PDB file of C-alpha atoms in Angstrom:
ATOM      1  CA  ALA A  24     110.253  32.751 168.214  1.00 73.00           C
ATOM      2  CA  GLN A  25     107.788  31.308 170.636  1.00 82.00           C
ATOM      3  CA  SER A  26     106.008  27.986 170.798  1.00 88.00           C
ATOM      4  CA  VAL A  27     103.770  25.998 173.068  1.00 93.00           C
ATOM      5  CA  THR A  28     103.452  22.246 173.424  1.00 94.00           C
ATOM      6  CA  GLN A  29     100.469  20.695 175.111  1.00 95.00           C
ATOM      7  CA  LEU A  30     101.578  17.217 175.912  1.00 93.00           C
ATOM      8  CA  ASP A  31      98.175  15.546 175.996  1.00 95.00           C
ATOM      9  CA  SER A  32      95.514  15.940 173.339  1.00 94.00           C
ATOM     10  CA  HIS A  33      92.909  14.269 175.551  1.00 96.00           C
ATOM     11  CA  VAL A  34      92.645  13.823 179.317  1.00 98.00           C
ATOM     12  CA  SER A  35      89.897  11.920 181.118  1.00 98.00           C
ATOM     13  CA  VAL A  36      89.381  12.085 184.863  1.00 98.00           C
ATOM     14  CA  SER A  37      86.626  11.035 187.204  1.00 98.00           C
ATOM     15  CA  GLU A  38      84.481  13.674 188.833  1.00 97.00           C
ATOM     16  CA  GLY A  39      86.007  14.733 192.148  1.00 97.00           C
ATOM     17  CA  THR A  40      89.552  13.674 191.249  1.00 98.00           C
ATOM     18  CA  PRO A  41      92.470  16.009 190.451  1.00 98.00           C
ATOM     19  CA  VAL A  42      93.060  17.479 187.022  1.00 98.00           C
ATOM     20  CA  LEU A  43      96.486  17.982 185.455  1.00 98.00           C
ATOM     21  CA  LEU A  44      96.865  19.491 181.986  1.00 98.00           C
ATOM     22  CA  ARG A  45     100.462  19.791 180.869  1.00 98.00           C
ATOM     23  CA  CYS A  46     102.058  22.622 178.906  1.00 97.00           C
ATOM     24  CA  ASN A  47     105.653  23.366 177.947  1.00 97.00           C
ATOM     25  CA  TYR A  48     106.720  26.564 176.265  1.00 94.00           C
ATOM     26  CA  SER A  49     109.591  28.088 174.367  1.00 90.00           C
ATOM     27  CA  SER A  50     110.224  31.821 174.231  1.00 82.00           C
ATOM     28  CA  SER A  51     113.071  34.156 173.396  1.00 75.00           C
ATOM     29  CA  TYR A  52     112.091  36.604 176.110  1.00 75.00           C
ATOM     30  CA  SER A  53     110.375  36.550 179.478  1.00 78.00           C
ATOM     31  CA  PRO A  54     107.029  35.280 178.337  1.00 84.00           C
ATOM     32  CA  SER A  55     103.509  35.840 179.453  1.00 87.00           C
ATOM     33  CA  LEU A  56     101.555  32.606 179.671  1.00 91.00           C
ATOM     34  CA  PHE A  57      97.839  32.028 179.683  1.00 92.00           C
ATOM     35  CA  TRP A  58      95.335  29.228 179.981  1.00 96.00           C
ATOM     36  CA  TYR A  59      92.041  29.598 178.143  1.00 94.00           C
ATOM     37  CA  VAL A  60      89.003  27.337 178.166  1.00 94.00           C
ATOM     38  CA  GLN A  61      86.650  26.859 175.235  1.00 90.00           C
ATOM     39  CA  HIS A  62      83.276  25.188 175.400  1.00 87.00           C
ATOM     40  CA  PRO A  63      81.809  23.803 172.158  1.00 80.00           C
ATOM     41  CA  ASN A  64      81.108  26.489 169.535  1.00 72.00           C
ATOM     42  CA  LYS A  65      81.964  29.199 172.003  1.00 76.00           C
ATOM     43  CA  GLY A  66      84.668  31.816 172.314  1.00 79.00           C
ATOM     44  CA  LEU A  67      87.553  31.586 174.720  1.00 87.00           C
ATOM     45  CA  GLN A  68      87.444  32.388 178.393  1.00 90.00           C
ATOM     46  CA  LEU A  69      90.577  33.308 180.314  1.00 90.00           C
ATOM     47  CA  LEU A  70      91.253  30.974 183.236  1.00 94.00           C
ATOM     48  CA  LEU A  71      94.461  32.551 184.435  1.00 93.00           C
ATOM     49  CA  LYS A  72      97.620  34.313 183.325  1.00 90.00           C
ATOM     50  CA  TYR A  73     101.248  34.582 184.347  1.00 90.00           C
ATOM     51  CA  THR A  74     103.029  37.874 183.724  1.00 82.00           C
ATOM     52  CA  SER A  75     106.296  37.631 185.703  1.00 76.00           C
ATOM     53  CA  ALA A  76     104.789  38.147 189.131  1.00 75.00           C
ATOM     54  CA  ALA A  77     104.095  35.220 191.459  1.00 84.00           C
ATOM     55  CA  THR A  78     104.991  31.877 189.903  1.00 89.00           C
ATOM     56  CA  LEU A  79     101.905  30.177 191.328  1.00 94.00           C
ATOM     57  CA  VAL A  80      98.906  31.682 189.644  1.00 94.00           C
ATOM     58  CA  LYS A  81      95.357  31.183 190.817  1.00 95.00           C
ATOM     59  CA  GLY A  82      92.551  31.472 188.345  1.00 95.00           C
ATOM     60  CA  ILE A  83      88.825  31.119 188.140  1.00 94.00           C
ATOM     61  CA  ASN A  84      86.781  28.017 188.944  1.00 94.00           C
ATOM     62  CA  GLY A  85      89.447  26.593 191.244  1.00 96.00           C
ATOM     63  CA  PHE A  86      92.163  26.267 188.604  1.00 97.00           C
ATOM     64  CA  GLU A  87      95.763  27.202 189.199  1.00 97.00           C
ATOM     65  CA  ALA A  88      99.048  26.923 187.332  1.00 97.00           C
ATOM     66  CA  GLU A  89     102.692  27.079 188.302  1.00 95.00           C
ATOM     67  CA  PHE A  90     105.323  28.749 186.155  1.00 94.00           C
ATOM     68  CA  LYS A  91     108.570  26.764 186.312  1.00 94.00           C
ATOM     69  CA  LYS A  92     111.281  28.487 184.338  1.00 90.00           C
ATOM     70  CA  SER A  93     113.825  25.691 184.860  1.00 92.00           C
ATOM     71  CA  GLU A  94     111.410  23.210 183.328  1.00 94.00           C
ATOM     72  CA  THR A  95     109.856  25.667 180.853  1.00 94.00           C
ATOM     73  CA  SER A  96     106.486  24.439 182.031  1.00 96.00           C
ATOM     74  CA  PHE A  97     103.149  25.963 182.947  1.00 96.00           C
ATOM     75  CA  HIS A  98     100.917  23.067 183.915  1.00 98.00           C
ATOM     76  CA  LEU A  99      97.265  23.631 184.823  1.00 98.00           C
ATOM     77  CA  THR A 100      95.797  21.894 187.850  1.00 98.00           C
ATOM     78  CA  LYS A 101      92.580  21.641 189.806  1.00 98.00           C
ATOM     79  CA  PRO A 102      92.164  19.639 193.004  1.00 98.00           C
ATOM     80  CA  SER A 103      88.715  18.271 192.245  1.00 98.00           C
ATOM     81  CA  ALA A 104      87.126  17.996 188.809  1.00 98.00           C
ATOM     82  CA  HIS A 105      83.544  19.015 188.200  1.00 97.00           C
ATOM     83  CA  MET A 106      81.320  17.947 185.332  1.00 96.00           C
ATOM     84  CA  SER A 107      81.191  21.540 184.115  1.00 94.00           C
ATOM     85  CA  ASP A 108      84.977  21.480 183.582  1.00 96.00           C
ATOM     86  CA  ALA A 109      84.553  19.325 180.485  1.00 96.00           C
ATOM     87  CA  ALA A 110      85.861  21.501 177.645  1.00 96.00           C
ATOM     88  CA  GLU A 111      88.869  22.246 175.460  1.00 93.00           C
ATOM     89  CA  TYR A 112      91.805  23.938 177.173  1.00 96.00           C
ATOM     90  CA  PHE A 113      94.482  25.972 175.437  1.00 94.00           C
ATOM     91  CA  CYS A 114      97.885  26.977 176.748  1.00 96.00           C
ATOM     92  CA  VAL A 115      98.974  30.247 175.160  1.00 93.00           C
ATOM     93  CA  VAL A 116     102.230  32.205 175.132  1.00 91.00           C
ATOM     94  CA  SER A 117     102.947  35.841 174.396  1.00 85.00           C
ATOM     95  CA  ASP A 118     106.594  36.707 173.958  1.00 70.00           C
ATOM     96  CA  ARG A 119     106.893  39.953 175.841  1.00 63.00           C
ATOM     97  CA  GLY A 120     103.603  40.332 177.629  1.00 57.00           C
ATOM     98  CA  PHE A 121     103.320  44.006 176.821  1.00 62.00           C
ATOM     99  CA  GLY A 122     100.054  43.596 175.037  1.00 62.00           C
ATOM    100  CA  ASN A 123      99.091  43.999 171.408  1.00 63.00           C
ATOM    101  CA  GLU A 124     101.304  41.050 170.608  1.00 74.00           C
ATOM    102  CA  LYS A 125     100.827  37.910 168.665  1.00 78.00           C
ATOM    103  CA  LEU A 126      99.613  35.007 170.768  1.00 87.00           C
ATOM    104  CA  THR A 127     100.740  31.487 170.018  1.00 89.00           C
ATOM    105  CA  PHE A 128      98.272  28.760 170.924  1.00 91.00           C
ATOM    106  CA  GLY A 129      98.970  25.198 171.871  1.00 93.00           C
ATOM    107  CA  THR A 130      97.090  22.464 170.061  1.00 91.00           C
ATOM    108  CA  GLY A 131      94.624  22.101 172.909  1.00 93.00           C
ATOM    109  CA  THR A 132      93.712  19.426 175.445  1.00 96.00           C
ATOM    110  CA  ARG A 133      90.216  18.044 175.541  1.00 95.00           C
ATOM    111  CA  LEU A 134      89.182  17.357 179.122  1.00 97.00           C
ATOM    112  CA  THR A 135      86.518  14.729 179.675  1.00 97.00           C
ATOM    113  CA  ILE A 136      84.954  14.235 183.098  1.00 97.00           C
ATOM    114  CA  ILE A 137      83.693  10.771 183.936  1.00 97.00           C
ATOM    115  CA  PRO A 138      80.629  10.776 186.221  1.00 95.00           C
TER     116      PRO A 138
ATOM    117  CA  GLY B  22      84.987  43.698 182.149  1.00 71.00           C
ATOM    118  CA  ALA B  23      86.054  44.509 178.614  1.00 81.00           C
ATOM    119  CA  VAL B  24      83.894  42.758 176.075  1.00 88.00           C
ATOM    120  CA  VAL B  25      84.216  42.121 172.373  1.00 93.00           C
ATOM    121  CA  SER B  26      80.918  41.485 170.644  1.00 94.00           C
ATOM    122  CA  GLN B  27      81.166  39.328 167.524  1.00 95.00           C
ATOM    123  CA  HIS B  28      78.399  38.910 164.956  1.00 96.00           C
ATOM    124  CA  PRO B  29      76.989  36.849 163.472  1.00 96.00           C
ATOM    125  CA  SER B  30      77.472  33.806 165.682  1.00 93.00           C
ATOM    126  CA  TRP B  31      76.797  31.526 162.748  1.00 94.00           C
ATOM    127  CA  VAL B  32      76.230  31.970 159.037  1.00 97.00           C
ATOM    128  CA  ILE B  33      75.554  29.705 156.081  1.00 97.00           C
ATOM    129  CA  CYS B  34      76.309  31.040 152.630  1.00 96.00           C
ATOM    130  CA  LYS B  35      76.449  29.791 149.081  1.00 97.00           C
ATOM    131  CA  SER B  36      79.749  29.145 147.389  1.00 97.00           C
ATOM    132  CA  GLY B  37      80.959  32.265 145.575  1.00 97.00           C
ATOM    133  CA  THR B  38      79.276  34.781 147.821  1.00 97.00           C
ATOM    134  CA  SER B  39      80.897  37.050 150.407  1.00 97.00           C
ATOM    135  CA  VAL B  40      80.355  37.104 154.138  1.00 97.00           C
ATOM    136  CA  LYS B  41      81.169  39.873 156.605  1.00 97.00           C
ATOM    137  CA  ILE B  42      81.970  39.237 160.246  1.00 97.00           C
ATOM    138  CA  GLU B  43      81.985  42.112 162.724  1.00 97.00           C
ATOM    139  CA  CYS B  44      83.767  42.547 166.014  1.00 96.00           C
ATOM    140  CA  ARG B  45      82.997  45.486 168.248  1.00 95.00           C
ATOM    141  CA  SER B  46      84.712  46.475 171.456  1.00 93.00           C
ATOM    142  CA  LEU B  47      81.873  47.505 173.742  1.00 92.00           C
ATOM    143  CA  ASP B  48      83.499  49.370 176.596  1.00 89.00           C
ATOM    144  CA  PHE B  49      87.044  50.022 175.522  1.00 91.00           C
ATOM    145  CA  GLN B  50      88.974  51.180 172.493  1.00 91.00           C
ATOM    146  CA  ALA B  51      90.701  48.441 170.578  1.00 89.00           C
ATOM    147  CA  THR B  52      93.686  49.834 168.733  1.00 87.00           C
ATOM    148  CA  THR B  53      94.584  46.348 167.593  1.00 89.00           C
ATOM    149  CA  MET B  54      92.381  43.382 166.803  1.00 91.00           C
ATOM    150  CA  PHE B  55      93.478  39.874 165.983  1.00 93.00           C
ATOM    151  CA  TRP B  56      91.586  37.487 163.714  1.00 96.00           C
ATOM    152  CA  TYR B  57      91.890  33.739 164.207  1.00 95.00           C
ATOM    153  CA  ARG B  58      90.577  30.713 162.372  1.00 95.00           C
ATOM    154  CA  GLN B  59      89.896  27.400 164.025  1.00 89.00           C
ATOM    155  CA  PHE B  60      89.266  24.207 162.091  1.00 84.00           C
ATOM    156  CA  PRO B  61      87.333  21.398 163.806  1.00 80.00           C
ATOM    157  CA  LYS B  62      89.209  19.872 166.708  1.00 76.00           C
ATOM    158  CA  GLN B  63      92.246  22.034 166.009  1.00 81.00           C
ATOM    159  CA  SER B  64      93.864  25.017 167.647  1.00 85.00           C
ATOM    160  CA  LEU B  65      93.454  28.674 166.808  1.00 89.00           C
ATOM    161  CA  MET B  66      95.635  29.957 164.021  1.00 91.00           C
ATOM    162  CA  LEU B  67      96.284  33.669 163.713  1.00 92.00           C
ATOM    163  CA  MET B  68      95.180  34.962 160.330  1.00 95.00           C
ATOM    164  CA  ALA B  69      95.915  38.644 160.622  1.00 94.00           C
ATOM    165  CA  THR B  70      96.436  41.590 162.914  1.00 91.00           C
ATOM    166  CA  SER B  71      94.405  44.703 162.217  1.00 90.00           C
ATOM    167  CA  ASN B  72      95.377  48.154 163.432  1.00 87.00           C
ATOM    168  CA  GLU B  73      92.948  51.034 163.490  1.00 87.00           C
ATOM    169  CA  GLY B  74      93.401  53.267 160.487  1.00 84.00           C
ATOM    170  CA  SER B  75      96.037  51.184 158.745  1.00 85.00           C
ATOM    171  CA  LYS B  76      96.356  48.060 156.639  1.00 88.00           C
ATOM    172  CA  ALA B  77      96.160  44.712 158.311  1.00 92.00           C
ATOM    173  CA  THR B  78      99.197  42.497 158.692  1.00 92.00           C
ATOM    174  CA  TYR B  79      98.542  39.001 157.401  1.00 95.00           C
ATOM    175  CA  GLU B  80     100.231  35.813 158.511  1.00 93.00           C
ATOM    176  CA  GLN B  81     102.118  33.761 155.998  1.00 93.00           C
ATOM    177  CA  GLY B  82      99.833  31.696 153.815  1.00 93.00           C
ATOM    178  CA  VAL B  83      96.719  33.801 154.406  1.00 95.00           C
ATOM    179  CA  GLU B  84      95.303  35.329 151.227  1.00 94.00           C
ATOM    180  CA  LYS B  85      94.819  39.025 151.857  1.00 93.00           C
ATOM    181  CA  ASP B  86      92.575  39.426 148.813  1.00 94.00           C
ATOM    182  CA  LYS B  87      90.296  36.700 150.061  1.00 96.00           C
ATOM    183  CA  PHE B  88      90.123  37.720 153.696  1.00 97.00           C
ATOM    184  CA  LEU B  89      89.564  41.450 153.715  1.00 96.00           C
ATOM    185  CA  ILE B  90      90.048  43.153 157.055  1.00 94.00           C
ATOM    186  CA  ASN B  91      88.908  46.659 157.842  1.00 91.00           C
ATOM    187  CA  HIS B  92      89.567  48.459 161.103  1.00 91.00           C
ATOM    188  CA  ALA B  93      88.107  51.878 160.433  1.00 83.00           C
ATOM    189  CA  SER B  94      87.395  52.856 164.025  1.00 90.00           C
ATOM    190  CA  LEU B  95      88.697  52.105 167.503  1.00 91.00           C
ATOM    191  CA  THR B  96      85.647  50.010 168.259  1.00 93.00           C
ATOM    192  CA  LEU B  97      84.981  48.092 165.061  1.00 94.00           C
ATOM    193  CA  SER B  98      86.939  45.616 162.979  1.00 94.00           C
ATOM    194  CA  THR B  99      85.451  43.535 160.181  1.00 96.00           C
ATOM    195  CA  LEU B 100      86.570  40.418 158.355  1.00 97.00           C
ATOM    196  CA  THR B 101      85.048  39.789 154.942  1.00 97.00           C
ATOM    197  CA  VAL B 102      85.441  36.382 153.369  1.00 97.00           C
ATOM    198  CA  THR B 103      85.174  37.047 149.653  1.00 97.00           C
ATOM    199  CA  SER B 104      84.086  34.499 147.082  1.00 96.00           C
ATOM    200  CA  ALA B 105      83.709  31.915 149.799  1.00 96.00           C
ATOM    201  CA  HIS B 106      84.302  28.245 149.067  1.00 96.00           C
ATOM    202  CA  PRO B 107      83.530  25.151 151.134  1.00 95.00           C
ATOM    203  CA  GLU B 108      87.144  24.971 152.308  1.00 94.00           C
ATOM    204  CA  ASP B 109      86.640  28.354 153.992  1.00 95.00           C
ATOM    205  CA  SER B 110      84.115  26.757 156.330  1.00 95.00           C
ATOM    206  CA  SER B 111      85.546  27.243 159.788  1.00 94.00           C
ATOM    207  CA  PHE B 112      85.159  28.943 163.143  1.00 93.00           C
ATOM    208  CA  TYR B 113      86.446  32.518 163.089  1.00 95.00           C
ATOM    209  CA  ILE B 114      87.283  34.352 166.325  1.00 94.00           C
ATOM    210  CA  CYS B 115      88.440  37.896 166.927  1.00 95.00           C
ATOM    211  CA  SER B 116      90.468  39.119 169.870  1.00 93.00           C
ATOM    212  CA  ALA B 117      91.573  42.474 171.229  1.00 91.00           C
ATOM    213  CA  TRP B 118      94.041  43.758 173.778  1.00 85.00           C
ATOM    214  CA  THR B 119      92.144  45.613 176.506  1.00 85.00           C
ATOM    215  CA  GLY B 120      95.136  47.105 178.227  1.00 78.00           C
ATOM    216  CA  LEU B 121      94.999  44.458 180.927  1.00 77.00           C
ATOM    217  CA  GLY B 122      94.646  41.338 178.860  1.00 80.00           C
ATOM    218  CA  TYR B 123      93.242  39.780 175.727  1.00 87.00           C
ATOM    219  CA  THR B 124      89.524  39.341 175.309  1.00 89.00           C
ATOM    220  CA  PHE B 125      87.933  37.157 172.664  1.00 91.00           C
ATOM    221  CA  GLY B 126      84.727  37.359 170.728  1.00 92.00           C
ATOM    222  CA  SER B 127      82.291  34.478 170.956  1.00 90.00           C
ATOM    223  CA  GLY B 128      83.192  33.316 167.456  1.00 91.00           C
ATOM    224  CA  THR B 129      81.439  32.908 164.119  1.00 94.00           C
ATOM    225  CA  ARG B 130      80.719  29.497 162.630  1.00 93.00           C
ATOM    226  CA  LEU B 131      80.880  29.866 158.841  1.00 96.00           C
ATOM    227  CA  THR B 132      79.503  27.114 156.655  1.00 96.00           C
ATOM    228  CA  VAL B 133      79.850  27.463 152.892  1.00 96.00           C
ATOM    229  CA  VAL B 134      77.590  25.204 150.843  1.00 96.00           C
TER     230      VAL B 134
END
Protein backbone atom coordinates (compact mmCIF):
# COMPACT_ATOMS: atom_id res chain seq x y z
CA ALA A 1 0.00 0.00 0.00
CA GLN A 2 1.12 3.51 -0.66
CA SER A 3 0.25 6.81 0.94
CA VAL A 4 1.27 10.43 0.88
CA THR A 5 1.10 13.01 3.64
CA GLN A 6 1.34 16.69 2.89
CA LEU A 7 2.15 18.25 6.19
CA ASP A 8 0.75 21.71 5.54
CA SER A 9 -2.68 22.41 4.10
CA HIS A 10 -1.82 26.08 3.58
CA VAL A 11 1.48 27.91 3.19
CA SER A 12 1.88 31.67 2.84
CA VAL A 13 5.13 33.32 1.82
CA SER A 14 6.11 36.78 0.69
CA GLU A 15 7.04 37.35 -2.92
CA GLY A 16 10.77 36.85 -3.40
CA THR A 17 11.21 34.60 -0.36
CA PRO A 18 11.84 30.83 -0.41
CA VAL A 19 9.07 28.28 -0.70
CA LEU A 20 9.01 24.95 1.13
CA LEU A 21 6.13 22.51 0.68
CA ARG A 22 6.52 19.34 2.70
CA CYS A 23 5.62 15.80 1.67
CA ASN A 24 6.21 12.43 3.31
CA TYR A 25 5.40 9.15 1.64
CA SER A 26 4.92 5.49 2.38
CA SER A 27 5.41 2.78 -0.22
CA SER A 28 5.98 -0.95 -0.30
CA TYR A 29 8.33 -0.70 -3.26
CA SER A 30 10.75 1.80 -4.74
CA PRO A 31 8.29 4.53 -5.48
CA SER A 32 8.01 7.13 -8.14
CA LEU A 33 7.13 10.53 -6.72
CA PHE A 34 5.65 13.54 -8.42
CA TRP A 35 4.67 17.11 -7.68
CA TYR A 36 1.75 18.58 -9.59
CA VAL A 37 0.37 22.10 -9.55
CA GLN A 38 -3.27 23.00 -10.07
CA HIS A 39 -4.59 26.47 -10.71
CA PRO A 40 -8.27 27.15 -9.95
CA ASN A 41 -10.68 25.10 -12.09
CA LYS A 42 -7.81 23.79 -14.15
CA GLY A 43 -6.22 20.42 -14.72
CA LEU A 44 -2.92 19.37 -13.24
CA GLN A 45 0.48 20.32 -14.53
CA LEU A 46 3.54 18.23 -13.75
CA LEU A 47 6.25 20.20 -11.95
CA LEU A 48 8.75 17.40 -11.54
CA LYS A 49 9.13 13.69 -10.94
CA TYR A 50 11.49 11.30 -9.22
CA THR A 51 11.94 7.84 -10.72
CA SER A 52 14.99 6.37 -8.94
CA ALA A 53 17.61 8.40 -10.77
CA ALA A 54 19.18 11.49 -9.19
CA THR A 55 17.76 12.25 -5.76
CA LEU A 56 17.71 16.00 -6.41
CA VAL A 57 15.16 16.64 -9.09
CA LYS A 58 14.81 19.91 -10.93
CA GLY A 59 11.49 20.85 -12.40
CA ILE A 60 9.82 23.65 -14.24
CA ASN A 61 9.46 27.25 -13.07
CA GLY A 62 12.46 27.03 -10.75
CA PHE A 63 11.06 24.30 -8.50
CA GLU A 64 13.09 21.38 -7.26
CA ALA A 65 12.62 18.51 -4.84
CA GLU A 66 14.93 16.16 -3.00
CA PHE A 67 14.14 12.49 -2.48
CA LYS A 68 15.34 11.39 0.97
CA LYS A 69 14.76 7.70 1.47
CA SER A 70 15.94 7.73 5.10
CA GLU A 71 13.35 10.36 5.93
CA THR A 72 10.73 9.12 3.45
CA SER A 73 10.38 12.69 2.29
CA PHE A 74 10.08 14.52 -1.00
CA HIS A 75 9.82 18.19 -0.13
CA LEU A 76 9.30 20.81 -2.84
CA THR A 77 11.33 24.01 -2.78
CA LYS A 78 11.86 27.18 -4.75
CA PRO A 79 14.43 29.84 -3.89
CA SER A 80 12.26 32.85 -4.68
CA ALA A 81 8.47 32.89 -4.84
CA HIS A 82 6.63 34.63 -7.63
CA MET A 83 3.03 35.81 -7.62
CA SER A 84 2.23 33.33 -10.37
CA ASP A 85 3.19 30.45 -8.05
CA ALA A 86 -0.02 30.89 -6.08
CA ALA A 87 -1.91 27.62 -6.62
CA GLU A 88 -2.67 24.22 -5.13
CA TYR A 89 0.20 21.74 -5.05
CA PHE A 90 -0.15 17.98 -4.85
CA CYS A 91 2.47 15.42 -3.89
CA VAL A 92 1.76 12.12 -5.62
CA VAL A 93 3.19 8.62 -5.30
CA SER A 94 3.15 5.68 -7.68
CA ASP A 95 4.25 2.39 -6.19
CA ARG A 96 6.41 0.95 -8.90
CA GLY A 97 6.82 3.74 -11.39
CA PHE A 98 6.34 1.47 -14.37
CA GLY A 99 3.40 3.40 -15.66
CA ASN A 100 -0.26 2.52 -15.97
CA GLU A 101 -0.43 2.39 -12.20
CA LYS A 102 -2.71 3.87 -9.66
CA LEU A 103 -1.55 7.24 -8.37
CA THR A 104 -2.15 8.24 -4.78
CA PHE A 105 -2.54 11.95 -4.18
CA GLY A 106 -1.76 13.91 -1.07
CA THR A 107 -4.42 16.21 0.31
CA GLY A 108 -2.80 19.24 -1.28
CA THR A 109 -1.09 22.41 -0.06
CA ARG A 110 -2.50 25.77 -1.00
CA LEU A 111 0.32 28.24 -1.61
CA THR A 112 -0.47 31.91 -1.14
CA ILE A 113 2.02 34.58 -2.19
CA ILE A 114 1.95 37.84 -0.28
CA PRO A 115 2.86 40.87 -2.42
CA GLY B 1 4.11 16.76 -25.58
CA ALA B 2 1.36 14.22 -25.06
CA VAL B 3 -1.98 15.87 -24.51
CA VAL B 4 -5.31 14.66 -23.23
CA SER B 5 -8.24 16.77 -24.37
CA GLN B 6 -11.22 16.72 -22.01
CA HIS B 7 -14.68 18.01 -22.87
CA PRO B 8 -16.79 19.70 -21.81
CA SER B 9 -14.89 21.97 -19.44
CA TRP B 10 -18.06 22.72 -17.55
CA VAL B 11 -21.64 21.51 -17.65
CA ILE B 12 -24.84 22.25 -15.77
CA CYS B 13 -27.58 19.65 -15.85
CA LYS B 14 -30.90 18.99 -14.22
CA SER B 15 -31.24 16.38 -11.52
CA GLY B 16 -32.13 13.00 -13.03
CA THR B 17 -30.47 13.54 -16.37
CA SER B 18 -27.24 11.98 -17.65
CA VAL B 19 -24.03 13.71 -18.59
CA LYS B 20 -21.17 12.39 -20.73
CA ILE B 21 -17.59 13.53 -20.32
CA GLU B 22 -15.02 12.73 -23.00
CA CYS B 23 -11.27 12.40 -22.84
CA ARG B 24 -9.23 12.03 -25.98
CA SER B 25 -5.53 11.39 -26.28
CA LEU B 26 -4.43 13.66 -29.11
CA ASP B 27 -0.99 12.43 -30.11
CA PHE B 28 -0.54 9.11 -28.41
CA GLN B 29 -2.46 5.93 -27.74
CA ALA B 30 -3.82 5.61 -24.25
CA THR B 31 -4.22 1.96 -23.34
CA THR B 32 -5.27 2.97 -19.86
CA MET B 33 -7.14 6.01 -18.64
CA PHE B 34 -7.82 7.00 -15.07
CA TRP B 35 -10.87 8.94 -13.90
CA TYR B 36 -10.67 11.12 -10.80
CA ARG B 37 -13.16 13.18 -8.85
CA GLN B 38 -12.24 16.24 -6.86
CA PHE B 39 -14.58 17.87 -4.37
CA PRO B 40 -14.04 21.55 -3.51
CA LYS B 41 -10.80 22.17 -1.66
CA GLN B 42 -10.05 18.46 -1.52
CA SER B 43 -7.63 16.13 -3.22
CA LEU B 44 -8.19 13.95 -6.25
CA MET B 45 -9.77 10.60 -5.58
CA LEU B 46 -9.43 7.83 -8.12
CA MET B 47 -12.83 6.61 -9.26
CA ALA B 48 -11.91 4.01 -11.83
CA THR B 49 -9.32 2.74 -14.24
CA SER B 50 -10.43 2.09 -17.80
CA ASN B 51 -8.59 -0.20 -20.19
CA GLU B 52 -9.19 -0.14 -23.91
CA GLY B 53 -11.55 -2.89 -24.96
CA SER B 54 -12.33 -4.19 -21.49
CA LYS B 55 -14.45 -3.34 -18.48
CA ALA B 56 -13.33 -0.60 -16.18
CA THR B 57 -12.03 -1.33 -12.71
CA TYR B 58 -13.82 0.73 -10.09
CA GLU B 59 -12.46 1.82 -6.73
CA GLN B 60 -14.24 0.76 -3.60
CA GLY B 61 -17.33 2.82 -2.93
CA VAL B 62 -17.79 4.02 -6.51
CA GLU B 63 -21.09 2.97 -8.06
CA LYS B 64 -20.33 1.36 -11.39
CA ASP B 65 -23.95 1.61 -12.53
CA LYS B 66 -23.96 5.32 -11.87
CA PHE B 67 -20.59 6.17 -13.36
CA LEU B 68 -20.42 4.37 -16.67
CA ILE B 69 -17.00 4.24 -18.27
CA ASN B 70 -16.37 3.28 -21.86
CA HIS B 71 -12.94 2.93 -23.43
CA ALA B 72 -13.78 1.71 -26.91
CA SER B 73 -10.67 2.96 -28.67
CA LEU B 74 -7.05 3.75 -27.86
CA THR B 75 -7.74 7.45 -28.07
CA LEU B 76 -11.12 7.89 -26.42
CA SER B 77 -12.52 7.19 -22.98
CA THR B 78 -15.87 8.46 -21.73
CA LEU B 79 -17.43 8.84 -18.31
CA THR B 80 -21.21 9.05 -18.15
CA VAL B 81 -22.84 10.21 -14.95
CA THR B 82 -26.28 8.64 -15.05
CA SER B 83 -29.31 9.98 -13.24
CA ALA B 84 -27.23 12.78 -11.82
CA HIS B 85 -28.04 14.26 -8.43
CA PRO B 86 -26.75 17.40 -6.72
CA GLU B 87 -24.29 15.35 -4.67
CA ASP B 88 -22.60 14.33 -7.93
CA SER B 89 -21.60 17.94 -8.49
CA SER B 90 -17.82 17.90 -8.59
CA PHE B 91 -14.73 18.40 -10.70
CA TYR B 92 -13.92 15.34 -12.80
CA ILE B 93 -10.45 14.84 -14.29
CA CYS B 94 -9.10 12.13 -16.55
CA SER B 95 -5.49 11.03 -16.82
CA ALA B 96 -3.48 8.75 -19.07
CA TRP B 97 -0.06 7.16 -19.07
CA THR B 98 1.89 8.42 -22.08
CA GLY B 99 4.77 6.02 -21.81
CA LEU B 100 6.93 8.68 -20.20
CA GLY B 101 4.59 10.02 -17.58
CA TYR B 102 1.02 10.80 -16.66
CA THR B 103 -0.85 13.58 -18.40
CA PHE B 104 -4.11 15.04 -17.16
CA GLY B 105 -7.10 16.51 -18.87
CA SER B 106 -8.12 20.05 -18.02
CA GLY B 107 -11.10 18.80 -16.01
CA THR B 108 -14.88 19.08 -16.18
CA ARG B 109 -16.86 21.07 -13.63
CA LEU B 110 -20.23 19.34 -13.24
CA THR B 111 -23.05 21.16 -11.49
CA VAL B 112 -26.33 19.32 -10.98
CA VAL B 113 -29.31 21.53 -10.16
